[in-house]
Short mmCIF file of C-alpha atoms and ligand atoms in Angstrom, two decimals:
data_model
loop_
_atom_site.label_atom_id
_atom_site.label_comp_id
_atom_site.label_asym_id
_atom_site.label_seq_id
_atom_site.Cartn_x
_atom_site.Cartn_y
_atom_site.Cartn_z
CA UNK K 1 -142.83 23.21 42.42
CA UNK K 2 -141.04 24.81 45.34
CA UNK K 3 -141.24 27.70 47.76
CA UNK K 4 -138.32 29.87 48.76
CA UNK K 5 -138.06 29.74 52.53
CA UNK K 6 -135.55 32.55 52.96
CA UNK K 7 -133.04 34.63 51.03
CA UNK K 8 -130.38 31.95 51.26
CA UNK K 9 -131.81 29.73 48.51
CA UNK K 10 -133.08 27.41 51.24
CA UNK K 11 -135.77 25.71 49.21
CA UNK K 12 -138.13 23.02 50.39
CA UNK K 13 -140.54 21.55 47.87
CA UNK K 14 -144.27 21.91 48.62
CA UNK K 15 -144.62 18.19 49.21
CA UNK K 16 -141.92 18.39 51.90
CA UNK K 17 -139.24 16.93 49.64
CA UNK K 18 -135.88 18.28 50.76
CA UNK K 19 -134.00 19.80 47.81
CA UNK K 20 -130.72 20.35 49.65
CA UNK K 21 -128.79 18.52 52.32
CA UNK K 22 -125.79 19.73 54.30
CA UNK K 23 -122.37 18.22 54.75
CA UNK K 24 -119.32 19.88 56.31
CA UNK K 25 -121.12 23.22 56.30
CA UNK K 26 -121.77 23.05 52.53
CA UNK K 27 -125.10 22.57 50.73
CA UNK K 28 -125.67 19.78 48.18
CA UNK K 29 -128.43 18.67 45.85
CA UNK K 30 -130.49 15.64 46.84
CA UNK K 31 -131.65 14.76 43.31
CA UNK K 32 -128.45 13.28 41.93
CA UNK K 33 -125.95 11.41 44.14
CA UNK K 34 -123.38 11.50 41.33
CA UNK K 35 -122.93 15.27 41.33
CA UNK K 36 -120.99 15.94 44.52
CA UNK K 37 -120.09 19.60 44.16
CA UNK K 38 -121.91 22.03 46.46
CA UNK K 39 -124.89 24.18 45.47
CA UNK K 40 -124.36 27.21 47.70
CA UNK K 41 -123.26 30.83 47.52
CA UNK K 42 -119.52 30.11 47.22
CA UNK K 43 -120.20 27.68 44.42
CA UNK K 44 -122.48 30.15 42.63
CA UNK K 45 -119.68 32.70 42.88
CA UNK K 46 -117.36 30.16 41.26
CA UNK K 47 -119.84 29.72 38.36
CA UNK K 48 -119.88 33.52 37.91
CA UNK K 49 -116.06 33.60 37.69
CA UNK K 50 -116.11 30.76 35.17
CA UNK K 51 -118.74 32.55 33.10
CA UNK K 52 -116.64 35.73 33.02
CA UNK K 53 -113.54 33.73 32.16
CA UNK K 54 -115.31 32.16 29.19
CA UNK K 55 -116.33 35.54 27.89
CA UNK K 56 -112.65 36.44 27.68
CA UNK K 57 -111.90 33.13 26.01
CA UNK K 58 -114.59 33.92 23.42
CA UNK K 59 -113.29 37.51 23.00
CA UNK K 60 -115.92 39.27 25.08
CA UNK K 61 -118.90 37.33 23.80
CA UNK K 62 -120.58 34.27 25.36
CA UNK K 63 -121.97 33.32 21.97
CA UNK K 64 -119.49 32.28 19.29
CA UNK K 65 -120.34 32.79 15.61
CA UNK K 66 -121.90 29.37 15.16
CA UNK K 67 -124.54 30.12 17.78
CA UNK K 68 -125.38 33.45 16.20
CA UNK K 69 -125.65 31.72 12.81
CA UNK K 70 -127.97 29.05 14.23
CA UNK K 71 -130.27 31.52 15.98
CA UNK K 72 -130.12 34.28 13.38
CA UNK K 73 -133.73 34.85 12.45
CA UNK K 74 -137.10 33.55 13.52
CA UNK K 75 -138.21 31.71 16.65
CA UNK K 76 -135.80 29.17 18.05
CA UNK K 77 -135.57 26.92 21.08
CA UNK K 78 -132.44 26.45 23.16
CA UNK K 79 -131.67 24.04 26.01
CA UNK K 80 -128.94 24.84 28.54
CA UNK K 81 -128.11 21.67 30.49
CA UNK K 82 -126.68 22.25 33.98
CA UNK K 83 -127.49 25.94 33.76
CA UNK K 84 -126.23 26.76 37.29
CA UNK K 85 -127.25 30.29 38.25
CA UNK K 86 -128.37 30.80 34.63
CA UNK K 87 -125.90 33.48 33.47
CA UNK K 88 -125.45 32.03 30.00
CA UNK K 89 -129.18 31.38 29.53
CA UNK K 90 -130.24 34.87 30.64
CA UNK K 91 -127.62 36.58 28.47
CA UNK K 92 -128.75 34.55 25.47
CA UNK K 93 -132.36 35.60 26.10
CA UNK K 94 -131.36 39.26 26.27
CA UNK K 95 -129.37 39.02 23.07
CA UNK K 96 -131.98 37.01 21.10
CA UNK K 97 -135.44 38.12 22.30
CA UNK K 98 -137.25 35.80 19.89
CA UNK K 99 -135.37 32.73 21.15
CA UNK K 100 -136.92 30.61 23.93
CA UNK K 101 -134.30 29.34 26.34
CA UNK K 102 -134.84 26.54 28.85
CA UNK K 103 -132.17 26.19 31.51
CA UNK K 104 -132.23 22.98 33.54
CA UNK K 105 -130.42 22.07 36.70
CA UNK K 106 -130.57 19.80 39.74
CA UNK K 107 -131.23 22.70 42.08
CA UNK K 108 -133.30 25.92 41.99
CA UNK K 109 -130.40 28.35 42.37
CA UNK K 110 -131.29 30.42 39.27
CA UNK K 111 -132.12 34.10 38.98
CA UNK K 112 -135.60 34.90 40.27
CA UNK K 113 -136.27 37.64 37.74
CA UNK K 114 -135.64 36.56 34.20
CA UNK K 115 -136.52 37.78 30.70
CA UNK K 116 -139.92 36.52 29.44
CA UNK K 117 -138.24 34.17 26.97
CA UNK K 118 -136.31 32.36 29.73
CA UNK K 119 -137.56 29.34 31.66
CA UNK K 120 -135.78 27.35 34.34
CA UNK K 121 -136.64 23.75 35.13
CA UNK K 122 -135.37 21.23 37.64
CA UNK K 123 -134.52 17.78 36.40
CA UNK K 124 -131.61 15.38 36.22
CA UNK K 125 -129.83 14.97 32.88
CA UNK K 126 -129.08 11.38 33.95
CA UNK K 127 -132.70 10.56 33.22
CA UNK K 128 -132.90 7.81 30.64
CA UNK K 129 -135.15 9.90 28.39
CA UNK K 130 -134.90 13.67 28.46
CA UNK K 131 -138.43 15.11 28.78
CA UNK K 132 -138.66 16.61 25.26
CA UNK K 133 -139.92 15.45 21.90
CA UNK K 134 -137.62 14.50 19.05
CA UNK K 135 -136.22 17.50 17.17
CA UNK K 136 -137.58 20.03 19.71
CA UNK K 137 -134.47 22.23 20.05
CA UNK K 138 -132.28 24.26 17.67
CA UNK K 139 -129.38 24.39 20.11
CA UNK K 140 -128.29 22.26 23.07
CA UNK K 141 -125.58 23.75 25.26
CA UNK K 142 -123.91 21.81 28.08
CA UNK K 143 -121.09 23.53 29.91
CA UNK K 144 -119.04 22.13 32.81
CA UNK K 145 -121.64 19.50 33.60
CA UNK K 146 -120.03 16.14 32.73
CA UNK K 147 -119.06 15.38 36.35
CA UNK K 148 -122.80 15.07 37.05
CA UNK K 149 -123.55 12.78 34.10
CA UNK K 150 -122.99 9.07 34.66
CA UNK K 151 -123.44 7.90 31.07
CA UNK K 152 -122.16 10.71 28.86
CA UNK K 153 -122.48 8.78 25.55
CA UNK K 154 -126.15 8.15 26.33
CA UNK K 155 -126.60 11.82 27.23
CA UNK K 156 -125.16 12.77 23.81
CA UNK K 157 -127.63 10.43 22.08
CA UNK K 158 -130.48 12.05 23.96
CA UNK K 159 -129.17 15.51 23.05
CA UNK K 160 -129.06 14.34 19.41
CA UNK K 161 -132.62 13.03 19.62
CA UNK K 162 -134.07 16.32 20.90
CA UNK K 163 -132.14 18.44 18.37
CA UNK K 164 -133.71 19.19 14.99
CA UNK K 165 -131.71 18.17 11.91
CA UNK K 166 -129.08 20.88 11.40
CA UNK K 167 -129.42 21.93 15.05
CA UNK K 168 -126.24 22.75 16.96
CA UNK K 169 -124.73 21.09 20.01
CA UNK K 170 -122.07 22.98 21.95
CA UNK K 171 -120.12 21.19 24.68
CA UNK K 172 -117.58 22.92 26.91
CA UNK K 173 -115.73 20.96 29.58
CA UNK K 174 -112.65 21.77 31.66
CA UNK K 175 -110.01 19.06 31.31
CA UNK K 176 -109.51 17.29 34.63
CA UNK K 177 -105.73 17.07 34.14
CA UNK K 178 -103.38 19.94 34.95
CA UNK K 179 -100.24 21.40 33.45
CA UNK K 180 -97.19 23.15 34.94
CA UNK K 181 -94.64 25.04 32.81
CA UNK K 182 -96.67 23.81 29.84
CA UNK K 183 -96.02 20.14 30.71
CA UNK K 184 -98.85 17.77 31.66
CA UNK K 185 -98.86 16.02 35.03
CA UNK K 186 -97.42 12.64 33.82
CA UNK K 187 -94.29 14.35 32.47
CA UNK K 188 -93.22 15.16 36.04
CA UNK K 189 -91.43 12.17 37.54
CA UNK K 190 -90.34 11.23 41.05
CA UNK K 191 -92.24 13.84 42.99
CA UNK K 192 -91.12 16.72 40.76
CA UNK K 193 -93.44 19.60 39.88
CA UNK K 194 -96.12 21.19 42.04
CA UNK K 195 -96.78 18.02 44.04
CA UNK K 196 -99.58 19.40 46.23
CA UNK K 197 -101.43 20.67 43.19
CA UNK K 198 -101.08 17.42 41.25
CA UNK K 199 -102.01 15.29 44.28
CA UNK K 200 -105.23 17.24 44.69
CA UNK K 201 -106.19 16.66 41.06
CA UNK K 202 -105.27 12.97 41.22
CA UNK K 203 -107.48 12.66 44.29
CA UNK K 204 -110.36 14.42 42.52
CA UNK K 205 -110.12 12.14 39.49
CA UNK K 206 -109.97 9.08 41.76
CA UNK K 207 -113.16 10.20 43.54
CA UNK K 208 -114.98 10.76 40.25
CA UNK K 209 -113.84 7.36 39.00
CA UNK K 210 -115.19 5.72 42.17
CA UNK K 211 -118.49 7.57 41.77
CA UNK K 212 -118.72 6.21 38.22
CA UNK K 213 -117.79 9.30 36.19
CA UNK K 214 -115.60 8.91 33.12
CA UNK K 215 -112.84 11.45 33.74
CA UNK K 216 -111.64 11.24 30.13
CA UNK K 217 -114.86 12.77 28.71
CA UNK K 218 -113.46 16.32 28.26
CA UNK K 219 -110.53 15.16 26.12
CA UNK K 220 -112.78 12.84 24.05
CA UNK K 221 -115.73 15.10 23.23
CA UNK K 222 -115.20 14.90 19.47
CA UNK K 223 -114.75 11.12 19.50
CA UNK K 224 -117.86 10.67 21.66
CA UNK K 225 -119.92 12.86 19.32
CA UNK K 226 -118.69 10.82 16.35
CA UNK K 227 -119.57 7.53 18.06
CA UNK K 228 -123.26 8.50 18.32
CA UNK K 229 -123.55 8.60 14.49
CA UNK K 230 -126.04 11.42 14.98
CA UNK K 231 -123.84 14.44 14.26
CA UNK K 232 -121.85 15.96 11.41
CA UNK K 233 -119.49 18.92 10.99
CA UNK K 234 -117.91 17.88 14.29
CA UNK K 235 -115.08 20.08 15.45
CA UNK K 236 -113.16 20.57 18.66
CA UNK K 237 -110.85 23.14 20.18
CA UNK K 238 -108.49 23.22 23.10
CA UNK K 239 -108.09 26.43 25.08
CA UNK K 240 -105.05 26.86 27.29
CA UNK K 241 -106.13 28.58 30.48
CA UNK K 242 -103.38 30.08 32.64
CA UNK K 243 -103.84 29.79 36.39
CA UNK K 244 -102.46 32.80 38.25
CA UNK K 245 -100.87 36.12 37.65
CA UNK K 246 -97.93 35.35 35.37
CA UNK K 247 -99.29 36.12 31.83
CA UNK K 248 -97.92 39.31 30.33
CA UNK K 249 -100.77 39.98 27.92
CA UNK K 250 -103.64 41.85 29.54
CA UNK K 251 -106.50 39.62 28.40
CA UNK K 252 -104.61 36.45 29.35
CA UNK K 253 -103.72 37.94 32.71
CA UNK K 254 -107.42 38.52 33.37
CA UNK K 255 -108.18 34.92 32.39
CA UNK K 256 -105.40 33.71 34.71
CA UNK K 257 -106.73 35.81 37.59
CA UNK K 258 -110.29 34.57 37.08
CA UNK K 259 -109.15 30.94 36.91
CA UNK K 260 -107.03 31.44 40.02
CA UNK K 261 -110.01 32.86 41.92
CA UNK K 262 -112.28 30.08 40.67
CA UNK K 263 -109.79 27.42 41.82
CA UNK K 264 -109.39 29.16 45.17
CA UNK K 265 -113.11 28.50 45.67
CA UNK K 266 -112.95 25.04 44.12
CA UNK K 267 -110.29 23.52 46.43
CA UNK K 268 -112.31 23.63 49.70
CA UNK K 269 -115.49 22.71 47.82
CA UNK K 270 -114.14 19.20 47.32
CA UNK K 271 -113.58 18.45 51.00
CA UNK K 272 -117.00 16.79 51.54
CA UNK K 273 -116.50 14.67 48.40
CA UNK K 274 -113.02 13.53 49.44
CA UNK K 275 -114.28 12.65 52.93
CA UNK K 276 -117.35 10.73 51.89
CA UNK K 277 -116.06 8.98 48.77
CA UNK K 278 -112.57 8.07 49.95
CA UNK K 279 -113.35 7.63 53.64
CA UNK K 280 -110.07 9.33 54.53
CA UNK K 281 -109.53 10.89 57.96
CA UNK K 282 -110.35 14.60 57.98
CA UNK K 283 -106.71 15.51 58.72
CA UNK K 284 -105.55 13.73 55.54
CA UNK K 285 -108.15 15.50 53.42
CA UNK K 286 -107.17 18.85 54.94
CA UNK K 287 -103.56 18.07 54.10
CA UNK K 288 -104.40 17.36 50.44
CA UNK K 289 -106.35 20.61 50.14
CA UNK K 290 -103.73 22.66 51.98
CA UNK K 291 -101.01 21.19 49.73
CA UNK K 292 -102.94 22.36 46.66
CA UNK K 293 -103.59 25.76 48.24
CA UNK K 294 -99.89 26.14 48.95
CA UNK K 295 -99.07 25.51 45.29
CA UNK K 296 -101.87 27.78 44.10
CA UNK K 297 -100.63 30.65 46.29
CA UNK K 298 -96.84 30.22 46.22
CA UNK K 299 -95.72 27.98 43.38
CA UNK K 300 -92.74 28.87 41.15
CA UNK K 301 -94.40 26.87 38.36
CA UNK K 302 -96.61 28.41 35.70
CA UNK K 303 -99.79 26.43 36.29
CA UNK K 304 -102.33 26.05 33.52
CA UNK K 305 -105.43 24.07 32.72
CA UNK K 306 -107.16 23.19 29.46
CA UNK K 307 -110.68 23.84 28.29
CA UNK K 308 -112.22 21.44 25.78
CA UNK K 309 -114.80 22.79 23.38
CA UNK K 310 -116.70 20.75 20.79
CA UNK K 311 -119.38 21.71 18.29
CA UNK K 312 -121.45 19.61 15.94
CA UNK K 313 -124.62 19.77 13.87
CA UNK K 314 -127.40 17.19 14.06
CA UNK K 315 -127.42 15.00 10.97
CA UNK K 316 -130.60 14.88 8.91
CA UNK K 317 -132.53 11.70 9.82
C1 SAM N 401 -120.00 23.66 37.32
S1 SAM N 401 -121.66 24.13 37.22
C2 SAM N 401 -121.74 24.93 35.65
C3 SAM N 401 -122.88 25.91 35.54
C4 SAM N 401 -123.01 26.57 34.17
N1 SAM N 401 -123.24 25.58 33.13
C5 SAM N 401 -121.79 27.38 33.83
O1 SAM N 401 -121.06 26.99 32.92
O2 SAM N 401 -121.56 28.42 34.48
C6 SAM N 401 -122.48 22.61 36.92
C7 SAM N 401 -123.98 22.72 37.07
O3 SAM N 401 -124.55 21.56 36.48
C8 SAM N 401 -125.56 21.05 37.32
N2 SAM N 401 -125.65 19.60 37.06
C9 SAM N 401 -124.71 18.66 37.33
N3 SAM N 401 -125.15 17.44 36.96
C10 SAM N 401 -126.38 17.62 36.45
C11 SAM N 401 -127.37 16.74 35.92
N4 SAM N 401 -127.14 15.43 35.89
N5 SAM N 401 -128.55 17.25 35.51
C12 SAM N 401 -128.79 18.59 35.58
N6 SAM N 401 -127.90 19.48 36.06
C13 SAM N 401 -126.70 19.00 36.51
C14 SAM N 401 -125.08 21.38 38.73
O4 SAM N 401 -126.16 21.40 39.65
C15 SAM N 401 -124.44 22.74 38.54
O5 SAM N 401 -125.34 23.79 38.73
#
């Protein structure tokens, strides 16, 4: 579909269709106006940090027991929605050579050399009908992608349609609210708490709301799966993710460091979104980001975030 013009992922489709556009020195996808995070090297580095962080959360393994159980023997098909660079998809292919993995994304930023059982495709998960037959997949995985999906309940129905009965869906989404000293944002009154940090996150949620994204999706994954009536054995977990260097335990400290580094990349990545969605003057946007950076670098508070994880199996028809 596309040719690679240079080493910097600067793709232009053969028909002249522009895959990326630039704003504020960052690169964005042209396929989906809803997803307003960049698609460039800094962002790919952030995905890599997130992928490493999740391995620690899952005790060194990207594939929890339920996945291994689902893909145990025989040929299976897996869909990774919003695959990013493709780390999860490629690792799954290496670990399960008889499993065929399709990773889809809005932009062709994936690895160029991949195992033979790995395929990357470009399409938008907002499409009304996902381009697969009923019951085609054994596993659908969607990680950190909900901010690009306008109608998440419909997306879950489509995921249910393309899963075989008994097939597994695994959803992982970072909560868009933040915590300090183990207390959520609303518990801090009258300007208390890490104000710069909280203001940044409020601004992000306001932007997503204005774009038409339901910011409550991460905390409602189980409920949303239940509402489809297509899944059973639905379960959810909440992972507390420290942000920074305060944890005493070694593994948690590593998670905190990785999350800190990922957020350090995330804060400036939102500048183009804040500017274009809110129409604020650049100086105000810089102030919001600098306020959050100040709290990330110097706060006395123990910052933390939450990761929402939900699993379910497709009900027999
Ligand atoms: C935050 S990254 C996560 C990447 C990967 N899933 C991971 O966990 O490391 C989100 C990815 O989802 C893709 N994405 C967002 N909305 C999408 C949509 N509607 N359809 C397909 N891909 C989408 C983005 O282009 C981006 O690469």
